Tab-separated table of C-alpha atoms and ligand atoms in Angstrom:
chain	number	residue	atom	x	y	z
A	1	UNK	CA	-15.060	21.322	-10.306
A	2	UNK	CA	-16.650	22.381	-13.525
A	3	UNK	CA	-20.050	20.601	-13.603
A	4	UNK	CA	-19.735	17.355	-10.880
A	5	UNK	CA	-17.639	14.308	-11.237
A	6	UNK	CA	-19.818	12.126	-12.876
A	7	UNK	CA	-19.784	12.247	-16.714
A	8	UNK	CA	-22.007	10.091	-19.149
A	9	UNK	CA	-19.829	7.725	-20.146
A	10	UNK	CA	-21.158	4.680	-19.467
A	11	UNK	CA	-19.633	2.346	-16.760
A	12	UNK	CA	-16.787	-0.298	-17.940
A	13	UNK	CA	-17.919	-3.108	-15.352
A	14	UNK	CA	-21.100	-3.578	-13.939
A	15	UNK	CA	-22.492	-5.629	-10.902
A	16	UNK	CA	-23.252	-8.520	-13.106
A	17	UNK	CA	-19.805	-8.859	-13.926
A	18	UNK	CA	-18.822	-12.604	-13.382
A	19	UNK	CA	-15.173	-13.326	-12.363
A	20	UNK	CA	-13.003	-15.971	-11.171
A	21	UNK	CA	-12.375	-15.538	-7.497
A	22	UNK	CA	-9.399	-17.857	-7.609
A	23	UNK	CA	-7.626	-15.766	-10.267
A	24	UNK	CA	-8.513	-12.088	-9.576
A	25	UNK	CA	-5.379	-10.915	-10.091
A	26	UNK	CA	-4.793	-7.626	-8.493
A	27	UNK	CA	-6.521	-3.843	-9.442
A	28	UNK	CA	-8.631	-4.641	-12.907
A	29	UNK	CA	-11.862	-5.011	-11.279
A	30	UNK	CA	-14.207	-2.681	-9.364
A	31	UNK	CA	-17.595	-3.091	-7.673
A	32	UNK	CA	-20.608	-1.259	-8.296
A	33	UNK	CA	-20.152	1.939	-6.578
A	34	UNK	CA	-17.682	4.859	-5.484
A	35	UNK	CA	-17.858	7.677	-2.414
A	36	UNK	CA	-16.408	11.172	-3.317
A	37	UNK	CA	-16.520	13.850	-0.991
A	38	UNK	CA	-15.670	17.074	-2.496
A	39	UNK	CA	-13.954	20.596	-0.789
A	40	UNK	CA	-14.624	23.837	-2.288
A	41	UNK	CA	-12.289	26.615	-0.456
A	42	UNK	CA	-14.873	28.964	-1.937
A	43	UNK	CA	-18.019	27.225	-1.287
A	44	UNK	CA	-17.023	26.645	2.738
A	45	UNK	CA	-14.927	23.517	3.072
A	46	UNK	CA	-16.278	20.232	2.664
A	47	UNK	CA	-19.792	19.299	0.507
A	48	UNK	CA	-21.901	16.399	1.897
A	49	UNK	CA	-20.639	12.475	0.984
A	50	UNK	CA	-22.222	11.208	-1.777
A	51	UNK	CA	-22.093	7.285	-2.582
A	52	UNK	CA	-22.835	7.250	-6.641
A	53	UNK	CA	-22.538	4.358	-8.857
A	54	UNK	CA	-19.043	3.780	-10.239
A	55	UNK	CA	-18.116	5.869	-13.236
A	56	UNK	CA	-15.467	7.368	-14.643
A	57	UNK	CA	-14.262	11.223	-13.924
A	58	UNK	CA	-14.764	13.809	-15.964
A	59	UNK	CA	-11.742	16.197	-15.375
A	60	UNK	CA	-11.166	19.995	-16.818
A	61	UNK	CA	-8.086	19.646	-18.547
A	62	UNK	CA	-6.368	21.979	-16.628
A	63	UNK	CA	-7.062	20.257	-13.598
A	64	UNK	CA	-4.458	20.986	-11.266
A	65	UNK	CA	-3.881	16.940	-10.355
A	66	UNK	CA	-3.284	16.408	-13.774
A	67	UNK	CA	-0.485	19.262	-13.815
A	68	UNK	CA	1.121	19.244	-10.524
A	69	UNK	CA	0.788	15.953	-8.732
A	70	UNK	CA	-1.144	16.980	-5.696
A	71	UNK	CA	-2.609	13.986	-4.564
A	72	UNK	CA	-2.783	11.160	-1.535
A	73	UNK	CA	-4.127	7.949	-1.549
A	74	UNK	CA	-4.203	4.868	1.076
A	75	UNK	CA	-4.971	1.293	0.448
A	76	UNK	CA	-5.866	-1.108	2.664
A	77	UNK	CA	-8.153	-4.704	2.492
A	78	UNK	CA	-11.902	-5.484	3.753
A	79	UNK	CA	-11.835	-8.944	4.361
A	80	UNK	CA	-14.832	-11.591	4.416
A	81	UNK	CA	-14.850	-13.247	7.559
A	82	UNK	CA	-16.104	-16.999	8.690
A	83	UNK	CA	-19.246	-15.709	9.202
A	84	UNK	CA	-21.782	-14.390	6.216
A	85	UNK	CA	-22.375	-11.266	7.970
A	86	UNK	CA	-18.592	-10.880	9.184
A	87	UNK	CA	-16.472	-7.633	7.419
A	88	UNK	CA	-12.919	-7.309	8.455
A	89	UNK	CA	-11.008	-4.561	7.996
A	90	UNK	CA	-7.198	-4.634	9.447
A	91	UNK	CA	-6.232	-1.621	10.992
A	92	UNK	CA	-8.035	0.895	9.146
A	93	UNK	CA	-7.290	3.654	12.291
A	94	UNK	CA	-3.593	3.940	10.988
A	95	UNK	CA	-4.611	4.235	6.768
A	96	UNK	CA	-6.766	7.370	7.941
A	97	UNK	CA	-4.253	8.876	10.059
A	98	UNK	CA	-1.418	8.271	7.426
A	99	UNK	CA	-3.447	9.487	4.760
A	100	UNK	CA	-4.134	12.187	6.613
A	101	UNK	CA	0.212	13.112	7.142
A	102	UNK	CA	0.412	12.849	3.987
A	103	UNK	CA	-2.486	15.573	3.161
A	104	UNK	CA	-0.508	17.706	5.609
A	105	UNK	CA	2.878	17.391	3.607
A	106	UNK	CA	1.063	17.867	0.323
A	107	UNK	CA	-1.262	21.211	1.295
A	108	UNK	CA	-4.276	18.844	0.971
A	109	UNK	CA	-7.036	19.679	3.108
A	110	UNK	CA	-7.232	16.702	5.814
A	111	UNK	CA	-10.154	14.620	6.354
A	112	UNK	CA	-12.185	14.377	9.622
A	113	UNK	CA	-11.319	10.771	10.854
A	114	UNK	CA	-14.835	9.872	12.262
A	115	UNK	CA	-16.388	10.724	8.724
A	116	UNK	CA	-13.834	8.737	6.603
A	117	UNK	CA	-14.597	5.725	8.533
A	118	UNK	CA	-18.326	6.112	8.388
A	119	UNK	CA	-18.147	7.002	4.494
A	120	UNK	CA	-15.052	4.474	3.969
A	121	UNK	CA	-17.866	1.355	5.929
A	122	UNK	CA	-21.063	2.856	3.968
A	123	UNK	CA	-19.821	2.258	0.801
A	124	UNK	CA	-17.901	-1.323	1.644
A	125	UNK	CA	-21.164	-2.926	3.180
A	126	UNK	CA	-23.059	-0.914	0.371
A	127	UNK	CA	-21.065	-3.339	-2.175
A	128	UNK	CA	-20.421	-6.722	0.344
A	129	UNK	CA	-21.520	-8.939	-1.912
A	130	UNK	CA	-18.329	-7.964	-4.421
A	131	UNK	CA	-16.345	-9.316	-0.929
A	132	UNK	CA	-14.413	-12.598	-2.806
A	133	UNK	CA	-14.048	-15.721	-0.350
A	134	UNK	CA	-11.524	-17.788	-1.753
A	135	UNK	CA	-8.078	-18.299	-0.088
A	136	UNK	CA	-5.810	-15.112	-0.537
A	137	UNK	CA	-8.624	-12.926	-1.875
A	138	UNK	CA	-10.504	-9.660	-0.216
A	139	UNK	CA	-11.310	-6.240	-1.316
A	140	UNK	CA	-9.010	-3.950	-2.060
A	141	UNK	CA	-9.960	-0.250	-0.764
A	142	UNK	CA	-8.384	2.807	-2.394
A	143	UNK	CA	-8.974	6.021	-0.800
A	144	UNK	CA	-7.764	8.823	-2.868
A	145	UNK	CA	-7.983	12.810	-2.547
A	146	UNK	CA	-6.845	14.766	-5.944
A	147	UNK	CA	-6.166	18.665	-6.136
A	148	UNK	CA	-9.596	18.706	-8.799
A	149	UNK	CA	-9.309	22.624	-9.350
A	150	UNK	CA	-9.151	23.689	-13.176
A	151	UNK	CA	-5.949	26.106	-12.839
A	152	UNK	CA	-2.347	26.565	-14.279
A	153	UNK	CA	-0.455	28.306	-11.382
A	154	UNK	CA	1.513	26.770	-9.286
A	155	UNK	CA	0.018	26.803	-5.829
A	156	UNK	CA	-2.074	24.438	-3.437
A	157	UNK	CA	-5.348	23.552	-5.595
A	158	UNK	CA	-8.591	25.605	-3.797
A	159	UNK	CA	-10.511	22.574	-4.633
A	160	UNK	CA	-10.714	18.730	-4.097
A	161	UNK	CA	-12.244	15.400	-4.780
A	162	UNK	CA	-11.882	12.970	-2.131
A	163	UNK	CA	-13.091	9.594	-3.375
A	164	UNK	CA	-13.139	5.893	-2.635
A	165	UNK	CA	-12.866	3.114	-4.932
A	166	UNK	CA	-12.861	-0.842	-4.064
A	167	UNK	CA	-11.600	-3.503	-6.300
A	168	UNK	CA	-11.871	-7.333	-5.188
A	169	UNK	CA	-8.133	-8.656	-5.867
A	170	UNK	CA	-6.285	-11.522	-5.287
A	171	UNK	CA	-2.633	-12.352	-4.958
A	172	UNK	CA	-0.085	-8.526	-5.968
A	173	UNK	CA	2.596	-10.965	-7.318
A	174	UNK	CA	1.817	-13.253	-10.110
A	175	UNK	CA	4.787	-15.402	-8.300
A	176	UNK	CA	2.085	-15.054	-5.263
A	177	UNK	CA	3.633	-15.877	-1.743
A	178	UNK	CA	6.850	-17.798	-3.835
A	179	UNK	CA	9.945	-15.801	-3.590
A	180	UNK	CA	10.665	-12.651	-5.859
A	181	UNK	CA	14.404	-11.890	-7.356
A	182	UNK	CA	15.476	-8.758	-6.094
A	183	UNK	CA	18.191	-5.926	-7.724
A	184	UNK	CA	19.755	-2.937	-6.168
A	185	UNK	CA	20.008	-0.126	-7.572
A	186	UNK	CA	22.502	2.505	-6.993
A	187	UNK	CA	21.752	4.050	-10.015
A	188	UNK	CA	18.178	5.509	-9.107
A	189	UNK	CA	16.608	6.392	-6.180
A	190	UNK	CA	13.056	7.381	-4.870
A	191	UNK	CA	13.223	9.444	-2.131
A	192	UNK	CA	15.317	11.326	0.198
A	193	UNK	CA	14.813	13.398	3.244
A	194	UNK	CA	12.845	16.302	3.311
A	195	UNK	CA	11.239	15.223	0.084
A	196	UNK	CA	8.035	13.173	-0.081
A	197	UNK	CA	8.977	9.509	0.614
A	198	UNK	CA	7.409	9.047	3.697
A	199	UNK	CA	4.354	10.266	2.298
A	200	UNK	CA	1.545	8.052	0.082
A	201	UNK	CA	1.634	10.488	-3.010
A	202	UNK	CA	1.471	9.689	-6.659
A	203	UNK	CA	4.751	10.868	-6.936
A	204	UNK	CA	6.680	8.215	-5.350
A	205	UNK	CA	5.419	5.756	-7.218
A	206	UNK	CA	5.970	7.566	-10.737
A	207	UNK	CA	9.678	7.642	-9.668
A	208	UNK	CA	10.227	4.264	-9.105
A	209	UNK	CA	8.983	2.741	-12.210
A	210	UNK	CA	12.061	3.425	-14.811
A	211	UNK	CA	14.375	1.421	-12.107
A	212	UNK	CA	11.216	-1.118	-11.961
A	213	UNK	CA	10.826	-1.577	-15.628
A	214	UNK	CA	14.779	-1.701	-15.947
A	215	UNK	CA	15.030	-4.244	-12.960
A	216	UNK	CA	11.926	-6.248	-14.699
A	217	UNK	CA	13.952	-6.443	-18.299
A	218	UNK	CA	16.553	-8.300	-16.241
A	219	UNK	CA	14.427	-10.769	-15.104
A	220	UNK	CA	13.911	-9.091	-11.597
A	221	UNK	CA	10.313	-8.569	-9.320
A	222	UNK	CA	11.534	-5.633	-6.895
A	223	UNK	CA	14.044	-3.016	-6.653
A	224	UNK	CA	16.031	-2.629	-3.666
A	225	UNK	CA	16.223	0.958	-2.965
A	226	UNK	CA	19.283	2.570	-1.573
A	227	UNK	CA	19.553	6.311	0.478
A	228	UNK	CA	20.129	8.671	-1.958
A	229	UNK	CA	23.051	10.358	-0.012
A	230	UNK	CA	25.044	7.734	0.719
A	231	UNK	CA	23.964	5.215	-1.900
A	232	UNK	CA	24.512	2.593	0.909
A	233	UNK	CA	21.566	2.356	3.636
A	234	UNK	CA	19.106	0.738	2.679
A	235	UNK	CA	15.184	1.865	2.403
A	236	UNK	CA	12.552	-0.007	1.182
A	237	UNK	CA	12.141	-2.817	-1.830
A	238	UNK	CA	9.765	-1.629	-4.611
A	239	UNK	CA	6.507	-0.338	-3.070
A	240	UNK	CA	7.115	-2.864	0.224
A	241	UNK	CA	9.097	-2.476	3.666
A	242	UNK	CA	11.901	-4.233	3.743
A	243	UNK	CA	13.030	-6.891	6.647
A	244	UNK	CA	16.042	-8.430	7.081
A	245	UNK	CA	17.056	-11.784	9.373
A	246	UNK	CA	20.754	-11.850	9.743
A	247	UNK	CA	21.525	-14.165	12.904
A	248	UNK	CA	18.417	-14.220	14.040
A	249	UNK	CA	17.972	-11.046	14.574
A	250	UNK	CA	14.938	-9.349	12.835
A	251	UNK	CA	16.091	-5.656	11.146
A	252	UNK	CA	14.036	-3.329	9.406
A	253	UNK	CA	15.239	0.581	8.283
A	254	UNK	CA	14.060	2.871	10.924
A	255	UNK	CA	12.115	5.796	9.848
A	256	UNK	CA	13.710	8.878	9.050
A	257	UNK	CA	11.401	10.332	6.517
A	258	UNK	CA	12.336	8.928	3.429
A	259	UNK	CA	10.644	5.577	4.033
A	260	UNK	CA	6.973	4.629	4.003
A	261	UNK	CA	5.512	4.249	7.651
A	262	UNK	CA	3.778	0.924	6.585
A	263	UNK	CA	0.979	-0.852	8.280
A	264	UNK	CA	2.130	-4.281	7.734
A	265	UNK	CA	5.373	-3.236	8.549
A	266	UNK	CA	4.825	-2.362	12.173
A	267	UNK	CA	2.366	-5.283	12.031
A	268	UNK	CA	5.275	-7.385	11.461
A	269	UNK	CA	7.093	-6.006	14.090
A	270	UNK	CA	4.713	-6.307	16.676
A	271	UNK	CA	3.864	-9.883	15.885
A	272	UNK	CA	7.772	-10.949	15.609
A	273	UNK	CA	8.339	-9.558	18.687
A	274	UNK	CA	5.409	-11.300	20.407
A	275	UNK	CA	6.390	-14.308	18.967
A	276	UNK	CA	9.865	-13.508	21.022
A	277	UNK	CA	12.249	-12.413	18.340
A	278	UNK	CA	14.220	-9.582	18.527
A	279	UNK	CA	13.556	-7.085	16.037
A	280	UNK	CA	15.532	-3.821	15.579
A	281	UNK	CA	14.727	-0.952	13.595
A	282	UNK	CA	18.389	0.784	12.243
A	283	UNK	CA	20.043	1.992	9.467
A	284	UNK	CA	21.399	-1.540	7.741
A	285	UNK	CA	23.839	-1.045	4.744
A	286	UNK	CA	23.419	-2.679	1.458
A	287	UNK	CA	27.318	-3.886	2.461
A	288	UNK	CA	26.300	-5.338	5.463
A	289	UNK	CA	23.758	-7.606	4.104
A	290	UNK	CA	26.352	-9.046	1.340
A	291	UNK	CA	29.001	-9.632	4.082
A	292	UNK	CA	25.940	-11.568	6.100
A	293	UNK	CA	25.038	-13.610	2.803
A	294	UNK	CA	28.900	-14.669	2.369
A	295	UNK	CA	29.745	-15.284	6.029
A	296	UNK	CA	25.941	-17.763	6.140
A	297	UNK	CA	24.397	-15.424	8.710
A	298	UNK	CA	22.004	-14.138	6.615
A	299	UNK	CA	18.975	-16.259	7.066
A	300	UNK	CA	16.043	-14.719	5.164
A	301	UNK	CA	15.040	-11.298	3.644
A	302	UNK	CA	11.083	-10.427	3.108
A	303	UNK	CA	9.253	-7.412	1.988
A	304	UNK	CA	6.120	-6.054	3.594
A	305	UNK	CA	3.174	-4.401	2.349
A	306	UNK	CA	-0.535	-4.547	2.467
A	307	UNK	CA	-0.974	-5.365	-0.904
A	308	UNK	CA	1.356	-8.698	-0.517
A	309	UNK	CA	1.231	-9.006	3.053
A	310	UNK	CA	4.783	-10.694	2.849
A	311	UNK	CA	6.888	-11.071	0.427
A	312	UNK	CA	9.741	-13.240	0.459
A	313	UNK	CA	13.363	-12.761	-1.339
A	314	UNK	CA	14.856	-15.662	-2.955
A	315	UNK	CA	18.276	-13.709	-4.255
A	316	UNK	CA	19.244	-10.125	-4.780
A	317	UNK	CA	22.007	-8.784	-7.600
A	318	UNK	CA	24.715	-5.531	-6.107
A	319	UNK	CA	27.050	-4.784	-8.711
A	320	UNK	CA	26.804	-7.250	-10.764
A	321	UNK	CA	26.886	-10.067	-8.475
A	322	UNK	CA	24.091	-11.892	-7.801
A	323	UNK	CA	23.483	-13.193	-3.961
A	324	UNK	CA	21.418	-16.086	-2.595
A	325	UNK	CA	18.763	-15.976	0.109
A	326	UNK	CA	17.721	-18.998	1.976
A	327	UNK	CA	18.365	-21.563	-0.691
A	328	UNK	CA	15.804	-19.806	-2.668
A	329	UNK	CA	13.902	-20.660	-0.715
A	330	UNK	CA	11.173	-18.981	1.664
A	331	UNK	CA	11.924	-18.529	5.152
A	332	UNK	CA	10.438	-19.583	8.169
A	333	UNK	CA	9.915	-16.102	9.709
A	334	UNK	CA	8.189	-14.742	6.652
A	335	UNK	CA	6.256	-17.792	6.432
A	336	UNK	CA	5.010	-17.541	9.761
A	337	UNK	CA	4.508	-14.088	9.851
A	338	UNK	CA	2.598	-14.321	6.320
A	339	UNK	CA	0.099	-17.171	8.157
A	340	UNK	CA	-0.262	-15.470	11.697
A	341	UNK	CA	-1.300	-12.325	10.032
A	342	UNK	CA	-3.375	-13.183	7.252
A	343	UNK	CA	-4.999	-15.684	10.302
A	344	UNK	CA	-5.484	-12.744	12.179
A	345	UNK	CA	-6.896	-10.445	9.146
A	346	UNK	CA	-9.239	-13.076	8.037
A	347	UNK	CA	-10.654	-13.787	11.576
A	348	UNK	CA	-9.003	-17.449	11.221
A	349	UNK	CA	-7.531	-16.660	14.361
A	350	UNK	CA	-8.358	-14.797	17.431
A	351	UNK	CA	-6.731	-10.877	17.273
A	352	UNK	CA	-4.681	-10.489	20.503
A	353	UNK	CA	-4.095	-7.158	19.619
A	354	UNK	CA	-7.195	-5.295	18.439
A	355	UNK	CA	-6.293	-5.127	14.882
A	356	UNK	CA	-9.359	-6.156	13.323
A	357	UNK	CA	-12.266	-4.606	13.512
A	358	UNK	CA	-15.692	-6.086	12.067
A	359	UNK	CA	-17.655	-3.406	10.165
A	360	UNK	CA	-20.165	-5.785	8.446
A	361	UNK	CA	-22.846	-4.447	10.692
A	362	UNK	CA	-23.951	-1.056	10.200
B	1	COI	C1	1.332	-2.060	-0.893
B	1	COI	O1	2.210	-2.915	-0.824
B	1	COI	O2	0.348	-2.122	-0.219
B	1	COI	C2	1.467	-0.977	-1.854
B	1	COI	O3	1.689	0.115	-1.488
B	1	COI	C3	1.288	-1.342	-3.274
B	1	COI	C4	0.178	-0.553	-3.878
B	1	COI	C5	0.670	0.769	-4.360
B	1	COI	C6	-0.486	-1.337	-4.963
């Protein structure tokens, strides 16, 4: 990586940083330090971890990230808990092991499990005191592995920086937990089978934001993607799983490798069906959900993701016509769902299912 990672330029925020806990916002604001981990083909694998004070990158500009798109990242939340000593992070087992799927579809070396976790808890208890408190508010970790090799061919990149980055945040959605105005677009779409939807990649994201910015000038939050083969099924709703309530049953998309396999997402499915509901995961058609919102079975429609947790849908627009959800209004699933789990993240609540684990002691 021509010369290390860390260049002179001097950091943008620094530890004494003040900021307003209730109005964090979400992704401006990082803590003192980073962990990168870098992989040399050449030099044997992977180099020792190395926690360094945040900084920016200095990058050869023919790094192959910068060309290509060969990259993964995760995210996922450390969470204070009641007690001063208390870390919480929410099922941080499944963020590895995704991340490391999505290495495997990108020809990114994968990281050892064990030594992401260590690294990943090092660096989070290294910065605790960046940990916000108020309501709604934790850190934000960002795990992120980029092809760092300086090279023009197209081919897997023979080196790597893996790095971490945290960033205390508060609510994704300046709306918050209120309900978000949907569209659907059959215009665009953002992933389709054998390509790289189900994987976290840069990629994905870069492809959804001309539908997002076009969806935004009309007034809308999300996107409601569609398949792109049939322009009918439906996938996911901006960067969130999507759930649906038609008469009281729960549905979500299944996964058949265009879709995201989100943590939240089979978070919420676990908990609904504990709670008793029936939840199936199908293909459900963009047509089916309009005939449910004329014929008053459908009942609610929320989007999950870590970022927002839940994220309820107050209307969508298909072809022109614009449908109502709930009154407007949020539902009582998502609502629940959006209190049990955040309950259950925050250590509010006892975890009956050994999602949480506490990582504030070393
Ligand atoms: C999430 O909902 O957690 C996301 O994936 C959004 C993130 C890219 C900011």
């Amino acid at each position: 990586m021509n010369g290390g990672f860390m260049g002179t330029v001097p950091r943008n925020r620094t530890g004494s940083q003040e900021y307003d806990e209730e109005n964090l916002g979400f992704g401006s604001i990082f803590t003192d330090h980073m962990l990168q981990i870098s992989f040399s083909a050449g030099k044997g694998g992977w180099q020792p971890p190395q926690i360094l004070p945040m900084d920016n990158l200095v990058l050869h500009p023919a790094t192959m990230i910068l060309h290509y798109g060969q990259q993964v990242f995760e995210g996922l939340k450390a969470f204070a808990g009641p007690n001063e000593e208390d870390i919480f992070l929410f099922r941080p087992d499944m963020n590895i092991d995704r991340f490391n799927k999505s290495c495997e579809r990108l020809c990114i070396p994968t990281v050892d499990p064990d030594l992401f976790m260590d690294q990943m808890c090092r660096l989070i208890r290294m910065d605790r005191d960046w940990i916000p408190r108020a309501p709604g508010t934790s850190v934000y970790v960002r795990p992120t592995i980029i092809g760092s090799e300086p090279h023009l061919g197209v081919r897997p990149s023979q080196e790597y920086l893996f790095y971490i980055i945290l960033s205390p945040v508060g609510a994704y959605y300046p709306e918050g937990f209120a309900p978000v105005k949907i569209m659907v677009t059959d215009k665009y779409i953002r992933a389709c089978r054998g390509g790289v939807g189900e994987a976290k990649t840069a990629a994905n994201y870069a492809a959804s934001l001309l539908a997002a910015e076009e969806a935004h000038a009309e007034g809308f939050t999300q996107v409601l993607w569609l398949n792109a083969v049939d322009r009918v099924s439906i996938e996911e709703v901006g960067t969130m799983n999507i759930f649906f309530r038609i008469n009281d049953e729960i549905i979500t998309p299944a996964l058949e490798g265009t879709i995201l396999p989100g943590v939240t997402r089979d978070s919420v499915i676990r908990f609904a069906r504990g709670m008793g509901l029936k939840v199936t995961e199908r293909q459900v058609s963009i047509e089916e959900v309009v005939r449910a919102a004329e014929d008053g079975s459908l009942q609610e429609i929320f989007g999950s993701g870590t970022a927002a947790v839940i994220s309820p849908v107050s209307s969508f627009r298909y072809k022109g016509r614009d449908h109502l959800v709930a009154d407007g209004k949020t539902g009582n699933v998502a609502a629940t769902l959006f209190e049990e789990i955040v309950a259950i993240q925050t250590g509010a609540k006892p975890d009956p299912y050994g999602w949480v684990v506490n990582i504030g002691k070393a």
